[in-house]
Amino acid sequence: MRVLGIETSCDETGVAVYDTAAGLRAHALYSQVALHAEYGGVVPELASRDHVRKLLPLIRQTLAEAGLTIDDLDGVAYTAGPGLIGALLVGAGVARALAWAREIPAIGVHHMEGHLLAPLLEDDPPQPPFVALLVSGGHTQLVAVEGIGDYRLLGESLDDAAGEAFDKTAKLMGLPYPGGPELAKLAGQGRPDVYTFARPMTDRPGLDFSFSGLKTQVLLAWQKSDRSAQTRADIARGFEEAVVDTLAIKCQRALEQTGHRTLIVAGGVGANRRLREKLDALARRRGLRVCFPRPAFCTDNGAMIAFAGALRLAAGQREAATVAVQPRWDMASLSPVAP
């Protein structure tokens, strides 16, 4: 089954073709970073308009790279939520129109399920059961995965997501948009242990996260500092180490609580080098397995949507021919996919 995947949940237009017999055939991504940079964040209306401009050319490009035409597709998958409602409607409308015109099925995919399944696109993919750390600008969650579509939330952020904390901290320190990757890059120039910040909510039981207080600690340290280039790097290093340590501690607890031996990490912050090193060390020390998607599939992309949609379409799941999206959508409400 050849499935076209469309991702338009926020500010990146992603398209891919996944073949259940041959794997990923082609994928392409257009980022709107330059468009939103002058505003210091995503402007929803501008994001929607840019998806309208870029989506159809990107579909043509991806199909050409895959050596296919619209007539060769067996299904269409699109991000139906969560996300920005206008952006979601662009992808949903195009996907449903293509499916209706070619008389093939279409299915709406949960954005976070796409991220969760992205590591399964790699060689030697992990198989459930496992624990998933979903860590991005919009979400920080620990999920027990017993099977595809069988998800149990173990813990989540009670305020800022980890990626959101990266972005906001970078902004208060005067780093350019998008701040998270810039802060992580700057942290590589910082000296360890010059600034030590709290590892929030690790001194109590439970698997929830909270990063807003950590952000405030950084703000106070920055305001009291000499604001030199080296100090900025040292504070960035201290902040990154606090976030990474917190995530690693909670992952270890989640694995112990569930008894699972495999951890997968997905979402934009999953590309962070220090987080990968920390979790790799944890896995070696505990005799566990940790799996990451390639960095290109940590951020929003069409490949994860095509793959997740293909699994559900191949299992016979279908939806009514309506253009429906869910800006808020609980992943626990998803139906399981029969093995």
Tab-separated table of C-alpha atoms in Angstrom:
chain	number	residue	atom	x	y	z
A	1	MET	CA	0.000	0.000	0.000
A	2	ARG	CA	1.428	3.370	-1.076
A	3	VAL	CA	0.320	6.194	1.215
A	4	LEU	CA	0.843	9.921	0.810
A	5	GLY	CA	1.441	11.672	4.137
A	6	ILE	CA	0.741	15.380	4.746
A	7	GLU	CA	1.856	17.309	7.837
A	8	THR	CA	0.644	20.900	8.397
A	9	SER	CA	0.049	21.144	12.134
A	10	CYS	CA	2.125	24.277	12.731
A	11	ASP	CA	4.832	26.043	10.721
A	12	GLU	CA	6.366	23.243	8.661
A	13	THR	CA	4.900	21.733	5.515
A	14	GLY	CA	5.850	18.067	5.300
A	15	VAL	CA	5.025	15.549	2.580
A	16	ALA	CA	6.131	11.927	2.167
A	17	VAL	CA	5.214	8.677	0.444
A	18	TYR	CA	5.418	5.464	2.461
A	19	ASP	CA	5.100	2.049	0.835
A	20	THR	CA	4.189	-0.801	3.189
A	21	ALA	CA	6.153	-3.168	0.912
A	22	ALA	CA	9.189	-0.998	0.133
A	23	GLY	CA	9.397	1.491	3.021
A	24	LEU	CA	9.823	5.225	2.731
A	25	ARG	CA	9.887	6.208	-0.962
A	26	ALA	CA	10.433	9.980	-0.667
A	27	HIS	CA	9.934	12.864	1.718
A	28	ALA	CA	10.248	16.660	1.612
A	29	LEU	CA	9.924	19.459	4.137
A	30	TYR	CA	9.463	23.196	3.852
A	31	SER	CA	10.133	25.260	6.975
A	32	GLN	CA	8.554	28.654	7.636
A	33	VAL	CA	11.256	29.747	10.115
A	34	ALA	CA	12.328	32.722	7.996
A	35	LEU	CA	8.704	33.866	7.623
A	36	HIS	CA	8.047	33.949	11.382
A	37	ALA	CA	11.504	35.059	12.563
A	38	GLU	CA	10.710	38.793	12.492
A	39	TYR	CA	7.746	38.187	14.825
A	40	GLY	CA	9.710	36.047	17.279
A	41	GLY	CA	7.184	33.203	17.038
A	42	VAL	CA	4.627	31.508	14.833
A	43	VAL	CA	1.802	33.702	13.505
A	44	PRO	CA	-1.080	31.249	12.872
A	45	GLU	CA	-2.693	33.103	9.956
A	46	LEU	CA	0.619	33.477	8.132
A	47	ALA	CA	1.370	29.802	8.743
A	48	SER	CA	-1.940	28.759	7.168
A	49	ARG	CA	-1.415	30.943	4.104
A	50	ASP	CA	2.096	29.600	3.550
A	51	HIS	CA	0.837	26.012	3.746
A	52	VAL	CA	-1.654	26.903	0.988
A	53	ARG	CA	1.184	28.225	-1.179
A	54	LYS	CA	3.639	25.392	-0.595
A	55	LEU	CA	1.631	22.195	-0.153
A	56	LEU	CA	0.648	21.317	-3.730
A	57	PRO	CA	4.114	22.030	-5.211
A	58	LEU	CA	5.644	19.930	-2.424
A	59	ILE	CA	3.267	17.038	-3.190
A	60	ARG	CA	4.251	17.162	-6.872
A	61	GLN	CA	7.933	17.239	-5.926
A	62	THR	CA	7.657	14.303	-3.534
A	63	LEU	CA	5.698	12.138	-5.958
A	64	ALA	CA	8.263	12.852	-8.678
A	65	GLU	CA	11.121	11.876	-6.363
A	66	ALA	CA	9.283	8.658	-5.511
A	67	GLY	CA	8.762	7.912	-9.205
A	68	LEU	CA	4.999	7.890	-8.733
A	69	THR	CA	1.902	9.771	-9.829
A	70	ILE	CA	-1.325	10.509	-7.988
A	71	ASP	CA	-2.843	7.481	-9.733
A	72	ASP	CA	-0.311	5.185	-8.017
A	73	LEU	CA	-1.451	6.081	-4.496
A	74	ASP	CA	-3.582	3.707	-2.419
A	75	GLY	CA	-4.350	6.108	0.426
A	76	VAL	CA	-3.744	9.531	1.942
A	77	ALA	CA	-2.864	10.325	5.562
A	78	TYR	CA	-2.865	13.796	7.070
A	79	THR	CA	-2.348	15.390	10.466
A	80	ALA	CA	-5.786	15.953	11.968
A	81	GLY	CA	-4.546	17.328	15.305
A	82	PRO	CA	-3.462	18.552	17.692
A	83	GLY	CA	-2.195	21.810	16.218
A	84	LEU	CA	-3.206	25.197	14.819
A	85	ILE	CA	-6.726	24.847	13.455
A	86	GLY	CA	-6.131	26.894	10.286
A	87	ALA	CA	-2.931	25.040	9.449
A	88	LEU	CA	-4.559	21.673	10.104
A	89	LEU	CA	-7.496	22.518	7.830
A	90	VAL	CA	-5.161	23.225	4.901
A	91	GLY	CA	-3.637	19.749	5.037
A	92	ALA	CA	-6.955	18.047	5.772
A	93	GLY	CA	-8.718	19.823	2.907
A	94	VAL	CA	-6.057	18.917	0.351
A	95	ALA	CA	-5.830	15.317	1.582
A	96	ARG	CA	-9.572	14.784	1.473
A	97	ALA	CA	-9.841	16.361	-1.985
A	98	LEU	CA	-7.121	14.080	-3.363
A	99	ALA	CA	-8.704	11.013	-1.802
A	100	TRP	CA	-12.168	11.924	-3.095
A	101	ALA	CA	-10.876	12.615	-6.610
A	102	ARG	CA	-8.975	9.308	-6.808
A	103	GLU	CA	-11.570	7.290	-4.852
A	104	ILE	CA	-9.030	6.092	-2.300
A	105	PRO	CA	-9.273	6.149	1.510
A	106	ALA	CA	-7.949	8.971	3.663
A	107	ILE	CA	-7.252	8.949	7.373
A	108	GLY	CA	-6.531	11.647	9.936
A	109	VAL	CA	-3.427	10.982	12.045
A	110	HIS	CA	-2.716	12.163	15.579
A	111	HIS	CA	0.376	14.366	15.395
A	112	MET	CA	1.928	12.922	18.556
A	113	GLU	CA	1.300	9.347	17.432
A	114	GLY	CA	3.260	10.270	14.321
A	115	HIS	CA	6.169	11.412	16.494
A	116	LEU	CA	5.870	8.339	18.704
A	117	LEU	CA	6.106	6.001	15.718
A	118	ALA	CA	8.936	7.887	13.947
A	119	PRO	CA	11.689	5.697	15.500
A	120	LEU	CA	10.040	2.691	13.859
A	121	LEU	CA	11.089	4.106	10.475
A	122	GLU	CA	14.725	3.323	11.308
A	123	ASP	CA	16.634	0.081	10.741
A	124	ASP	CA	15.990	-2.609	13.376
A	125	PRO	CA	12.923	-0.791	14.733
A	126	PRO	CA	11.817	-1.393	18.325
A	127	GLN	CA	8.600	-3.298	18.900
A	128	PRO	CA	6.098	-2.690	21.715
A	129	PRO	CA	5.962	-2.799	24.624
A	130	PHE	CA	8.182	0.191	25.393
A	131	VAL	CA	8.194	3.583	27.080
A	132	ALA	CA	8.075	6.665	24.855
A	133	LEU	CA	9.397	10.094	25.782
A	134	LEU	CA	7.642	12.629	23.557
A	135	VAL	CA	9.504	15.884	23.976
A	136	SER	CA	8.938	18.923	21.783
A	137	GLY	CA	7.938	22.566	21.825
A	138	GLY	CA	4.319	21.724	22.515
A	139	HIS	CA	4.481	18.491	24.496
A	140	THR	CA	6.531	16.695	27.118
A	141	GLN	CA	4.997	13.318	27.885
A	142	LEU	CA	5.981	9.864	29.070
A	143	VAL	CA	3.773	7.185	27.531
A	144	ALA	CA	3.592	3.440	28.111
A	145	VAL	CA	3.136	1.822	24.698
A	146	GLU	CA	1.696	-1.694	24.853
A	147	GLY	CA	0.886	-1.790	21.138
A	148	ILE	CA	0.220	0.523	18.210
A	149	GLY	CA	-2.706	2.651	19.353
A	150	ASP	CA	-2.591	1.226	22.897
A	151	TYR	CA	-1.172	4.150	24.878
A	152	ARG	CA	-1.218	5.003	28.576
A	153	LEU	CA	-0.084	8.420	29.755
A	154	LEU	CA	2.420	8.105	32.620
A	155	GLY	CA	3.318	11.759	33.072
A	156	GLU	CA	3.347	15.117	31.318
A	157	SER	CA	4.394	18.720	31.779
A	158	LEU	CA	2.141	20.703	34.084
A	159	ASP	CA	3.192	23.999	32.469
A	160	ASP	CA	5.859	24.659	29.821
A	161	ALA	CA	6.939	21.769	27.616
A	162	ALA	CA	10.695	21.194	27.502
A	163	GLY	CA	11.039	22.630	23.998
A	164	GLU	CA	8.911	25.615	24.953
A	165	ALA	CA	11.184	26.212	27.962
A	166	PHE	CA	14.217	26.108	25.647
A	167	ASP	CA	12.612	28.664	23.318
A	168	LYS	CA	11.460	31.037	26.079
A	169	THR	CA	14.799	30.864	27.895
A	170	ALA	CA	16.631	31.617	24.677
A	171	LYS	CA	14.376	34.610	24.062
A	172	LEU	CA	14.929	36.110	27.513
A	173	MET	CA	18.693	35.800	26.917
A	174	GLY	CA	18.420	37.626	23.598
A	175	LEU	CA	19.068	34.674	21.268
A	176	PRO	CA	17.551	34.726	17.760
A	177	TYR	CA	14.443	32.782	16.714
A	178	PRO	CA	14.033	29.815	16.766
A	179	GLY	CA	15.656	29.952	20.177
A	180	GLY	CA	15.799	26.314	21.260
A	181	PRO	CA	18.412	25.115	18.751
A	182	GLU	CA	20.389	28.332	19.256
A	183	LEU	CA	20.471	27.810	23.027
A	184	ALA	CA	21.595	24.188	22.628
A	185	LYS	CA	24.340	25.308	20.255
A	186	LEU	CA	25.469	27.986	22.699
A	187	ALA	CA	25.449	25.488	25.582
A	188	GLY	CA	28.187	23.579	23.784
A	189	GLN	CA	30.494	26.547	24.461
A	190	GLY	CA	29.569	26.753	28.146
A	191	ARG	CA	31.620	25.470	31.066
A	192	PRO	CA	30.094	22.702	33.193
A	193	ASP	CA	28.999	23.407	36.773
A	194	VAL	CA	29.493	27.192	36.599
A	195	TYR	CA	25.719	27.527	36.949
A	196	THR	CA	23.720	24.763	38.619
A	197	PHE	CA	19.949	24.940	38.420
A	198	ALA	CA	17.275	22.781	40.047
A	199	ARG	CA	16.100	19.508	38.518
A	200	PRO	CA	12.395	20.296	38.951
A	201	MET	CA	10.018	17.739	40.483
A	202	THR	CA	12.712	15.060	40.779
A	203	ASP	CA	12.686	15.272	44.578
A	204	ARG	CA	9.177	13.828	44.768
A	205	PRO	CA	7.482	10.705	43.389
A	206	GLY	CA	5.622	10.794	40.106
A	207	LEU	CA	6.385	11.246	36.436
A	208	ASP	CA	5.030	14.726	35.724
A	209	PHE	CA	7.268	17.610	34.655
A	210	SER	CA	7.413	21.340	35.364
A	211	PHE	CA	9.866	23.682	33.655
A	212	SER	CA	8.418	27.149	34.331
A	213	GLY	CA	10.297	27.532	37.624
A	214	LEU	CA	13.565	26.552	35.970
A	215	LYS	CA	12.993	29.272	33.396
A	216	THR	CA	12.559	31.790	36.226
A	217	GLN	CA	15.820	30.659	37.842
A	218	VAL	CA	17.645	31.289	34.581
A	219	LEU	CA	16.058	34.728	34.242
A	220	LEU	CA	17.239	35.738	37.710
A	221	ALA	CA	20.744	34.392	37.067
A	222	TRP	CA	20.915	36.269	33.768
A	223	GLN	CA	19.709	39.541	35.283
A	224	LYS	CA	22.320	39.344	38.061
A	225	SER	CA	25.191	38.355	35.751
A	226	ASP	CA	27.684	40.471	33.805
A	227	ARG	CA	25.918	39.318	30.586
A	228	SER	CA	29.188	38.568	28.841
A	229	ALA	CA	29.353	36.081	25.974
A	230	GLN	CA	30.979	33.445	28.183
A	231	THR	CA	28.431	33.944	30.952
A	232	ARG	CA	25.603	33.557	28.443
A	233	ALA	CA	27.131	30.259	27.307
A	234	ASP	CA	27.659	29.084	30.901
A	235	ILE	CA	24.025	29.812	31.810
A	236	ALA	CA	22.844	28.046	28.650
A	237	ARG	CA	24.967	25.026	29.621
A	238	GLY	CA	23.522	24.982	33.138
A	239	PHE	CA	19.960	25.243	31.840
A	240	GLU	CA	20.414	22.487	29.250
A	241	GLU	CA	21.990	20.144	31.800
A	242	ALA	CA	19.084	20.735	34.196
A	243	VAL	CA	16.492	19.881	31.532
A	244	VAL	CA	18.408	16.851	30.266
A	245	ASP	CA	18.991	15.475	33.763
A	246	THR	CA	15.319	15.937	34.629
A	247	LEU	CA	14.191	14.107	31.504
A	248	ALA	CA	16.656	11.263	32.112
A	249	ILE	CA	15.620	10.821	35.758
A	250	LYS	CA	11.949	10.626	34.812
A	251	CYS	CA	12.672	8.188	31.952
A	252	GLN	CA	14.498	5.882	34.332
A	253	ARG	CA	11.574	6.010	36.755
A	254	ALA	CA	9.098	5.251	33.959
A	255	LEU	CA	11.090	2.213	32.849
A	256	GLU	CA	11.288	0.935	36.427
A	257	GLN	CA	7.586	1.531	36.985
A	258	THR	CA	6.464	-0.297	33.830
A	259	GLY	CA	9.158	-2.967	33.763
A	260	HIS	CA	9.784	-2.255	30.083
A	261	ARG	CA	13.326	-2.563	28.754
A	262	THR	CA	13.110	-0.239	25.756
A	263	LEU	CA	12.843	3.552	25.640
A	264	ILE	CA	12.106	5.525	22.504
A	265	VAL	CA	12.586	9.281	22.282
A	266	ALA	CA	10.801	11.447	19.719
A	267	GLY	CA	9.951	15.079	19.066
A	268	GLY	CA	12.094	18.107	18.322
A	269	VAL	CA	14.076	18.019	21.574
A	270	GLY	CA	14.902	14.389	20.753
A	271	ALA	CA	17.535	15.770	18.398
A	272	ASN	CA	19.410	17.402	21.304
A	273	ARG	CA	22.919	15.944	21.407
A	274	ARG	CA	23.330	16.113	25.174
A	275	LEU	CA	19.999	14.367	25.763
A	276	ARG	CA	20.982	11.570	23.405
A	277	GLU	CA	24.327	11.128	25.143
A	278	LYS	CA	22.693	11.077	28.584
A	279	LEU	CA	20.073	8.511	27.643
A	280	ASP	CA	22.589	6.355	25.756
A	281	ALA	CA	24.725	6.281	28.931
A	282	LEU	CA	21.658	5.378	31.014
A	283	ALA	CA	20.820	2.523	28.634
A	284	ARG	CA	24.364	1.101	28.746
A	285	ARG	CA	24.490	1.332	32.518
A	286	ARG	CA	21.112	-0.376	33.002
A	287	GLY	CA	21.267	-2.866	30.148
A	288	LEU	CA	18.380	-1.171	28.349
A	289	ARG	CA	17.698	-0.186	24.756
A	290	VAL	CA	17.105	3.413	23.726
A	291	CYS	CA	15.985	4.366	20.204
A	292	PHE	CA	15.867	7.732	18.462
A	293	PRO	CA	14.622	8.727	15.020
A	294	ARG	CA	17.150	10.371	12.719
A	295	PRO	CA	17.372	14.130	13.488
A	296	ALA	CA	15.354	15.033	10.370
A	297	PHE	CA	12.439	12.990	11.724
A	298	CYS	CA	12.559	14.517	15.219
A	299	THR	CA	10.989	17.754	14.002
A	300	ASP	CA	7.570	17.802	12.301
A	301	ASN	CA	7.682	15.866	9.022
A	302	GLY	CA	5.496	14.079	6.517
A	303	ALA	CA	7.259	10.717	6.825
A	304	MET	CA	5.928	10.038	10.314
A	305	ILE	CA	2.379	10.889	9.189
A	306	ALA	CA	2.606	8.690	6.084
A	307	PHE	CA	3.924	5.800	8.204
A	308	ALA	CA	1.347	6.126	10.989
A	309	GLY	CA	-1.438	6.476	8.433
A	310	ALA	CA	-0.220	3.486	6.449
A	311	LEU	CA	-0.328	1.271	9.551
A	312	ARG	CA	-3.932	2.208	10.232
A	313	LEU	CA	-5.072	2.035	6.601
A	314	ALA	CA	-3.382	-1.362	6.143
A	315	ALA	CA	-5.273	-2.562	9.232
A	316	GLY	CA	-8.524	-1.659	7.505
A	317	GLN	CA	-9.308	1.514	9.432
A	318	ARG	CA	-11.335	4.053	7.468
A	319	GLU	CA	-13.051	7.363	8.193
A	320	ALA	CA	-16.033	9.203	6.769
A	321	ALA	CA	-15.295	11.583	3.898
A	322	THR	CA	-15.438	14.776	5.952
A	323	VAL	CA	-12.849	17.479	6.537
A	324	ALA	CA	-12.516	17.324	10.321
A	325	VAL	CA	-9.608	18.362	12.542
A	326	GLN	CA	-9.061	18.461	16.313
A	327	PRO	CA	-6.828	21.263	17.630
A	328	ARG	CA	-6.922	19.427	20.983
A	329	TRP	CA	-6.889	15.640	20.915
A	330	ASP	CA	-6.166	13.137	23.670
A	331	MET	CA	-3.916	10.390	22.288
A	332	ALA	CA	-5.402	7.902	24.770
A	333	SER	CA	-8.669	8.099	22.792
A	334	LEU	CA	-7.095	6.462	19.729
A	335	SER	CA	-8.217	3.012	18.723
A	336	PRO	CA	-5.637	0.203	18.761
A	337	VAL	CA	-4.232	-1.327	15.589
A	338	ALA	CA	-4.569	-5.105	15.514
A	339	PRO	CA	-1.166	-6.842	15.257
